[in-house]
GROMACS .gro file of N, CA, C and O in nm:
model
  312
    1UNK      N    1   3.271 -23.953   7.362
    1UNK     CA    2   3.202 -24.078   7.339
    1UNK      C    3   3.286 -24.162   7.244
    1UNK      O    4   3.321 -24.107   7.140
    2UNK      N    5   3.328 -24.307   7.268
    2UNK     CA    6   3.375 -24.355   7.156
    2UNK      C    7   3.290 -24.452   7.102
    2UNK      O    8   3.185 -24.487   7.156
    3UNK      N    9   3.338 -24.501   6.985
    3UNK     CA   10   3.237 -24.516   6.893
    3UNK      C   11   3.343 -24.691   6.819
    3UNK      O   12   3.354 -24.733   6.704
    4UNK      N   13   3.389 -24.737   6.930
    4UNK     CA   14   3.474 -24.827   6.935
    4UNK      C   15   3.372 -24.987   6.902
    4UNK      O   16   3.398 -25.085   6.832
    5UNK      N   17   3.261 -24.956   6.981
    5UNK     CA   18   3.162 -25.077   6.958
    5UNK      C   19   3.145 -25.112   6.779
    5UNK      O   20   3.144 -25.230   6.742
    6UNK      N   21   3.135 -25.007   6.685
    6UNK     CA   22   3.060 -25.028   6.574
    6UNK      C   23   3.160 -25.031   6.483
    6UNK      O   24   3.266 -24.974   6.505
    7UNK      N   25   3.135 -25.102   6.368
    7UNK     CA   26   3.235 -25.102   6.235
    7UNK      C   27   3.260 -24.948   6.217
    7UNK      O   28   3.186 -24.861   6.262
    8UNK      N   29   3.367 -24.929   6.149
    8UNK     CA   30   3.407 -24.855   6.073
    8UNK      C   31   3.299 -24.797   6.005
    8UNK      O   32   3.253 -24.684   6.024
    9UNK      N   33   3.262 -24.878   5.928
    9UNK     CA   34   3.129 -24.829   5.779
    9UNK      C   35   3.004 -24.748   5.879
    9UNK      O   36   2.962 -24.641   5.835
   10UNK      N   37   2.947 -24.798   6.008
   10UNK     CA   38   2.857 -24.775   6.062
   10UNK      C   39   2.859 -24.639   6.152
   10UNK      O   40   2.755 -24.596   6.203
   11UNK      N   41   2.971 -24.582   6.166
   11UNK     CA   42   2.978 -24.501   6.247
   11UNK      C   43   2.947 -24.333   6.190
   11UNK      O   44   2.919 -24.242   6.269
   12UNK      N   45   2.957 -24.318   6.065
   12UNK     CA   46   2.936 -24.178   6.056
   12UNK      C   47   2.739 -24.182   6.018
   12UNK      O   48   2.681 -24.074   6.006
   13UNK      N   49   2.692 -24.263   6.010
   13UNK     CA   50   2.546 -24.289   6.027
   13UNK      C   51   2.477 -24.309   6.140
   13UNK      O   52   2.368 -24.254   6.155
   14UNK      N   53   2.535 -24.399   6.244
   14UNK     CA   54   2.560 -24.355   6.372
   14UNK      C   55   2.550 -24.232   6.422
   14UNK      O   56   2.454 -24.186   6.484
   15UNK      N   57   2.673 -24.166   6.389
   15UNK     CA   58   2.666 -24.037   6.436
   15UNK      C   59   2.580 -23.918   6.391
   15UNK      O   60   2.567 -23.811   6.450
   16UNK      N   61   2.527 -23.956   6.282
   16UNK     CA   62   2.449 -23.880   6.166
   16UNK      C   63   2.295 -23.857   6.262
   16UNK      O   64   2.241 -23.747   6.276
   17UNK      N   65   2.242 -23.991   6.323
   17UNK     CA   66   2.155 -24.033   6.374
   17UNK      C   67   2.128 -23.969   6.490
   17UNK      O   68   2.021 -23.918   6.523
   18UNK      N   69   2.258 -23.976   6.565
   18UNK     CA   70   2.254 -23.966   6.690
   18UNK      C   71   2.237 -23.830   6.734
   18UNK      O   72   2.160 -23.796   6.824
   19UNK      N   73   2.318 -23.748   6.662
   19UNK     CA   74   2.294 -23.593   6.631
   19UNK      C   75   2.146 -23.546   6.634
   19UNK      O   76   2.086 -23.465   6.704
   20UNK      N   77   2.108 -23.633   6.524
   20UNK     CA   78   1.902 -23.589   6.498
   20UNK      C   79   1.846 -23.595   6.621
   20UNK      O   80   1.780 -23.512   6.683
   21UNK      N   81   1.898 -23.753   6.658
   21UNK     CA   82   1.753 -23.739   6.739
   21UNK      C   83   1.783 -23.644   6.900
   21UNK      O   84   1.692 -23.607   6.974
   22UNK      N   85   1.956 -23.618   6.926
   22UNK     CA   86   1.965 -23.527   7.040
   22UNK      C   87   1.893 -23.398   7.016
   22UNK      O   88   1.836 -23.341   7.109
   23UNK      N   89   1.890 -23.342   6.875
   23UNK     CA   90   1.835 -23.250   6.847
   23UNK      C   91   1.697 -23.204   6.856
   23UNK      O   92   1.646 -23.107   6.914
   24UNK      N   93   1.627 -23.336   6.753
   24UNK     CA   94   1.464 -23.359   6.828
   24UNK      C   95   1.436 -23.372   7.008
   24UNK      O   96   1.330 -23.339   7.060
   25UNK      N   97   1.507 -23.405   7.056
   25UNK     CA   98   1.491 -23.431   7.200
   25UNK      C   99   1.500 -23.273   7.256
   25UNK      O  100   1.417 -23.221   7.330
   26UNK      N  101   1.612 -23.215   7.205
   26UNK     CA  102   1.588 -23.062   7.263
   26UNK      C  103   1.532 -23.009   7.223
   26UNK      O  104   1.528 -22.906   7.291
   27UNK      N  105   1.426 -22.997   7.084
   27UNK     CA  106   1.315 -22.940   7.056
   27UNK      C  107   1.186 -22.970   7.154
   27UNK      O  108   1.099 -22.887   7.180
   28UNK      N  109   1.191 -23.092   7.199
   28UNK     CA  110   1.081 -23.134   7.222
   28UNK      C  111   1.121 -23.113   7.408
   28UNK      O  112   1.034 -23.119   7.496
   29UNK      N  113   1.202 -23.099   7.422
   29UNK     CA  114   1.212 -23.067   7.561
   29UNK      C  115   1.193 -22.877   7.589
   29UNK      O  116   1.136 -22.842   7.692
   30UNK      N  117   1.232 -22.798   7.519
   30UNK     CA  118   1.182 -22.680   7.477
   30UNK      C  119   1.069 -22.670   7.437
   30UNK      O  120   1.067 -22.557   7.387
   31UNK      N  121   0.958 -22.720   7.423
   31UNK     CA  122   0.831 -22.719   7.386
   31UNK      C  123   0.776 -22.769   7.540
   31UNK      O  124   0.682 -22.699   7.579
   32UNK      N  125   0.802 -22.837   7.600
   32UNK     CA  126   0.748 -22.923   7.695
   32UNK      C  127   0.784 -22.807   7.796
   32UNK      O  128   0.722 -22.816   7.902
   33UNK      N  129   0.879 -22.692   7.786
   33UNK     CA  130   0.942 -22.575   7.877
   33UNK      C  131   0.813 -22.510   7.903
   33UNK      O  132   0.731 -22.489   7.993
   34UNK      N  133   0.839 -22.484   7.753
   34UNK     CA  134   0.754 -22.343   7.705
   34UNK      C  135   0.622 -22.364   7.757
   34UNK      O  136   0.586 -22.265   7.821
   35UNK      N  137   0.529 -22.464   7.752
   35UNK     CA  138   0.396 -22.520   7.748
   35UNK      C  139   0.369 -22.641   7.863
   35UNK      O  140   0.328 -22.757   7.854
   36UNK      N  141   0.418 -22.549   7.982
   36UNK     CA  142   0.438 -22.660   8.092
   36UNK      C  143   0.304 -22.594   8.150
   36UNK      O  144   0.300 -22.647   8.261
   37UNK      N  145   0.224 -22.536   8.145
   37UNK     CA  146   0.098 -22.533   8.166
   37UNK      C  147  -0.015 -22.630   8.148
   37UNK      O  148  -0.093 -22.693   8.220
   38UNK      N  149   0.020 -22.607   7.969
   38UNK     CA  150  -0.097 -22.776   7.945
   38UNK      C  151  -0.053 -22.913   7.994
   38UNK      O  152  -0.131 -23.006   8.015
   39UNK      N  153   0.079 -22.916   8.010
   39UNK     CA  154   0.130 -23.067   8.017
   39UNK      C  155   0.111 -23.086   8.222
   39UNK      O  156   0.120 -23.198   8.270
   40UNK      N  157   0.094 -23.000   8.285
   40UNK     CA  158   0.055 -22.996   8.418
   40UNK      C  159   0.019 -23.130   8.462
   40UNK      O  160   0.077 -23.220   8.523
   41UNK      N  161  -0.103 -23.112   8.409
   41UNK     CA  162  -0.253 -23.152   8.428
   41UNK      C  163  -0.252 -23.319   8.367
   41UNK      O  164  -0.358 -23.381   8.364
   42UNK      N  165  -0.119 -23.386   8.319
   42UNK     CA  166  -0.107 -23.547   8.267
   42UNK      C  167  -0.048 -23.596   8.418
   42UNK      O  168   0.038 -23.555   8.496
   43UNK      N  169  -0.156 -23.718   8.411
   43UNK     CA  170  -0.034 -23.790   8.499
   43UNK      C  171   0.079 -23.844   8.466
   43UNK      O  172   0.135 -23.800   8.365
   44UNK      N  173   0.140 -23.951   8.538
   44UNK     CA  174   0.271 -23.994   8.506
   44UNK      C  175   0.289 -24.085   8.367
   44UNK      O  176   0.373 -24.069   8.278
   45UNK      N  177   0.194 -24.175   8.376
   45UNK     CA  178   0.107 -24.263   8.240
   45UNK      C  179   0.097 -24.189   8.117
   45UNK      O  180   0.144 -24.231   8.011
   46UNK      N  181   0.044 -24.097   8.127
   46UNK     CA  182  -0.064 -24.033   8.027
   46UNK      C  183   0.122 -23.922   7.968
   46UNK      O  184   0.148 -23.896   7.851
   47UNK      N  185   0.185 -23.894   8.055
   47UNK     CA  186   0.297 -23.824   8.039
   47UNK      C  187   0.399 -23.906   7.890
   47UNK      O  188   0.418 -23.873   7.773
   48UNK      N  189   0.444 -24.025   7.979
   48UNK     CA  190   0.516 -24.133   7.881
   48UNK      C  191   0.490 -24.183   7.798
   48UNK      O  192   0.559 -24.248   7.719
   49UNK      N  193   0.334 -24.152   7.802
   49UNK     CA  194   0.299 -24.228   7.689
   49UNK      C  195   0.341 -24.127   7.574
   49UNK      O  196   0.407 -24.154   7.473
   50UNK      N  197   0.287 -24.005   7.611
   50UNK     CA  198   0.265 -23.873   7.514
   50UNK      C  199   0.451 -23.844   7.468
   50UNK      O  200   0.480 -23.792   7.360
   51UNK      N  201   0.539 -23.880   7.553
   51UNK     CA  202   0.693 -23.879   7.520
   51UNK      C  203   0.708 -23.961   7.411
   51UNK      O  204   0.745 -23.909   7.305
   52UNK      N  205   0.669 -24.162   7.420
   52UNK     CA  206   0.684 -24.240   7.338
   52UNK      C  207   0.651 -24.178   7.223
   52UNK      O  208   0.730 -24.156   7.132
   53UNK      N  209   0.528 -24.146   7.224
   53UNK     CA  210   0.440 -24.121   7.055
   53UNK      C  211   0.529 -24.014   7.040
   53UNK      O  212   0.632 -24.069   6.999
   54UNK      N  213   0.548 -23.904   7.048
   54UNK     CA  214   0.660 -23.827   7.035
   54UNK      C  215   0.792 -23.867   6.939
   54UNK      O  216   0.831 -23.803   6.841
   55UNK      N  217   0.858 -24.008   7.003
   55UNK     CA  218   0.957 -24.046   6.978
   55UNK      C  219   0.939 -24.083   6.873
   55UNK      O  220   0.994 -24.025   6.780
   56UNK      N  221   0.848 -24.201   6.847
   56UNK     CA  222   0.784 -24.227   6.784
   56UNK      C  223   0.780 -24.188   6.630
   56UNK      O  224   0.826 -24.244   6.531
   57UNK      N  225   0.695 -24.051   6.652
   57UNK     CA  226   0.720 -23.966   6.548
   57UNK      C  227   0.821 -23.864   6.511
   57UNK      O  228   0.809 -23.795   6.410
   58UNK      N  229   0.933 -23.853   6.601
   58UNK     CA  230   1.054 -23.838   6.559
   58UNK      C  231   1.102 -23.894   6.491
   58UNK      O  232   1.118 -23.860   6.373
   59UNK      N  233   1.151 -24.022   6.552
   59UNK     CA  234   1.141 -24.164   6.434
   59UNK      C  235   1.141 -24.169   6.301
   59UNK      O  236   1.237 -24.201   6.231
   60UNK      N  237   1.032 -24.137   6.262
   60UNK     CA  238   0.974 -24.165   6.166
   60UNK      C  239   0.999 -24.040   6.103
   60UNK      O  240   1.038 -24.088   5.997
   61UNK      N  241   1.007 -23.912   6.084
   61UNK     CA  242   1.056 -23.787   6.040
   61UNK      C  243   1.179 -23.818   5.993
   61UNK      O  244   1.204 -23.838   5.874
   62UNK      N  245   1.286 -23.824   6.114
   62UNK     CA  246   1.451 -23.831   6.065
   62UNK      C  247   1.447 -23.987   5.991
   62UNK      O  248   1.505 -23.970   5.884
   63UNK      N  249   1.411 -24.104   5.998
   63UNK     CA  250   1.441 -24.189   5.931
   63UNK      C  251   1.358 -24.149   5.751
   63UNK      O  252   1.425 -24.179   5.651
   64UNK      N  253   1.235 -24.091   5.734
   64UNK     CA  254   1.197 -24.041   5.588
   64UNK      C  255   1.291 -23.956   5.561
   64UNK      O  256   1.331 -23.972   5.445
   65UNK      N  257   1.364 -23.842   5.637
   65UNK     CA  258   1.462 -23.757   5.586
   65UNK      C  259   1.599 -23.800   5.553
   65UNK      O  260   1.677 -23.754   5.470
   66UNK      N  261   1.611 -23.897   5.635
   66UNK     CA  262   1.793 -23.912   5.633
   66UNK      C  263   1.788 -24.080   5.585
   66UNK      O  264   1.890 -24.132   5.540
   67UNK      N  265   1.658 -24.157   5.599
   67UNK     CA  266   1.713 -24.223   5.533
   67UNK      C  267   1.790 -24.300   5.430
   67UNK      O  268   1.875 -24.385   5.456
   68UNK      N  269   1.745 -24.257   5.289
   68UNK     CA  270   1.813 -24.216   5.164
   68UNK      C  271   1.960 -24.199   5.178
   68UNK      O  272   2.040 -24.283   5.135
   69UNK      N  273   1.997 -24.081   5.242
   69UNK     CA  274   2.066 -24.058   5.213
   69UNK      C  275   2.242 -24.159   5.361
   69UNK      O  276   2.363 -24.174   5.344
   70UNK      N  277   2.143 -24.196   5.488
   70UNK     CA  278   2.232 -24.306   5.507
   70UNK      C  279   2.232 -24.423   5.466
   70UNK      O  280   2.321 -24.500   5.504
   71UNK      N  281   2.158 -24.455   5.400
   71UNK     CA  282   2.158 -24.576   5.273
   71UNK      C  283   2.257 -24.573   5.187
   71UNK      O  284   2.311 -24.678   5.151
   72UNK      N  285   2.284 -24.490   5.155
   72UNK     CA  286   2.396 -24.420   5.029
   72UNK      C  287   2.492 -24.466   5.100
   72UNK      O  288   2.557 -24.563   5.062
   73UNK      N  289   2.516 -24.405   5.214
   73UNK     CA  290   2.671 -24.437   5.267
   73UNK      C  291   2.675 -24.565   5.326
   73UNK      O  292   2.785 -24.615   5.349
   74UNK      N  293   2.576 -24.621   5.352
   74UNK     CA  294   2.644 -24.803   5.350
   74UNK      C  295   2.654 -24.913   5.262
   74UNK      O  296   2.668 -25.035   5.276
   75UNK      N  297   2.635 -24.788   5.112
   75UNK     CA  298   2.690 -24.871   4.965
   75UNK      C  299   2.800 -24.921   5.013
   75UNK      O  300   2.848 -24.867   5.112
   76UNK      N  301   2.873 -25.047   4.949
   76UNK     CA  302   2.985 -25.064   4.988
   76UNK      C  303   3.067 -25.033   4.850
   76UNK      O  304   3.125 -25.127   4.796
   77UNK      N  305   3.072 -24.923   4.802
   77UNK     CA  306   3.161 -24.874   4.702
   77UNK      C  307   3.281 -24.854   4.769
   77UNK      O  308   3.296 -24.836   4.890
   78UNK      N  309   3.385 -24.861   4.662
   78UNK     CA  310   3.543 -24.850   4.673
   78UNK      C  311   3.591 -24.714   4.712
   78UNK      O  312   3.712 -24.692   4.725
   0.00000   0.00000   0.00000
């Protein structure tokens, strides 16, 4: 992947990011494995929606965790 689109400064937060949320995505796709019984029974609607809110609250997890600390790195210290 290159990473040619974004400044310099932006890219290891970027990548910081991008890491999380592939990670949350394979948690949550391993859960959706495991427990493909209950999730049967959603339709297609009721499915995406339940992905969004998901995301959603992924979201909102890695940005309270990591935000701080990618804040830090777009100090623009020397």
């Amino acid at each position: 992947m290159s990473w040619k689109f974004a400044p310099a400064s932006l890219r290891l937060p970027l990548a910081v990011l991008s890491l999380e949320f592939l990670l949350f995505a394979l948690a949550r796709l391993f859960f959706l494995i495991v427990h493909w019984d209950s999730v049967r029974s959603l339709d297609a609607g009721e499915f995406s929606f339940a992905l969004l809110h998901g995301l959603r609250f992924d979201s909102s997890m890695i940005f309270l965790l990591w935000g701080p600390p990618i804040l830090t790195l777009l100090l623009p210290l020397a």
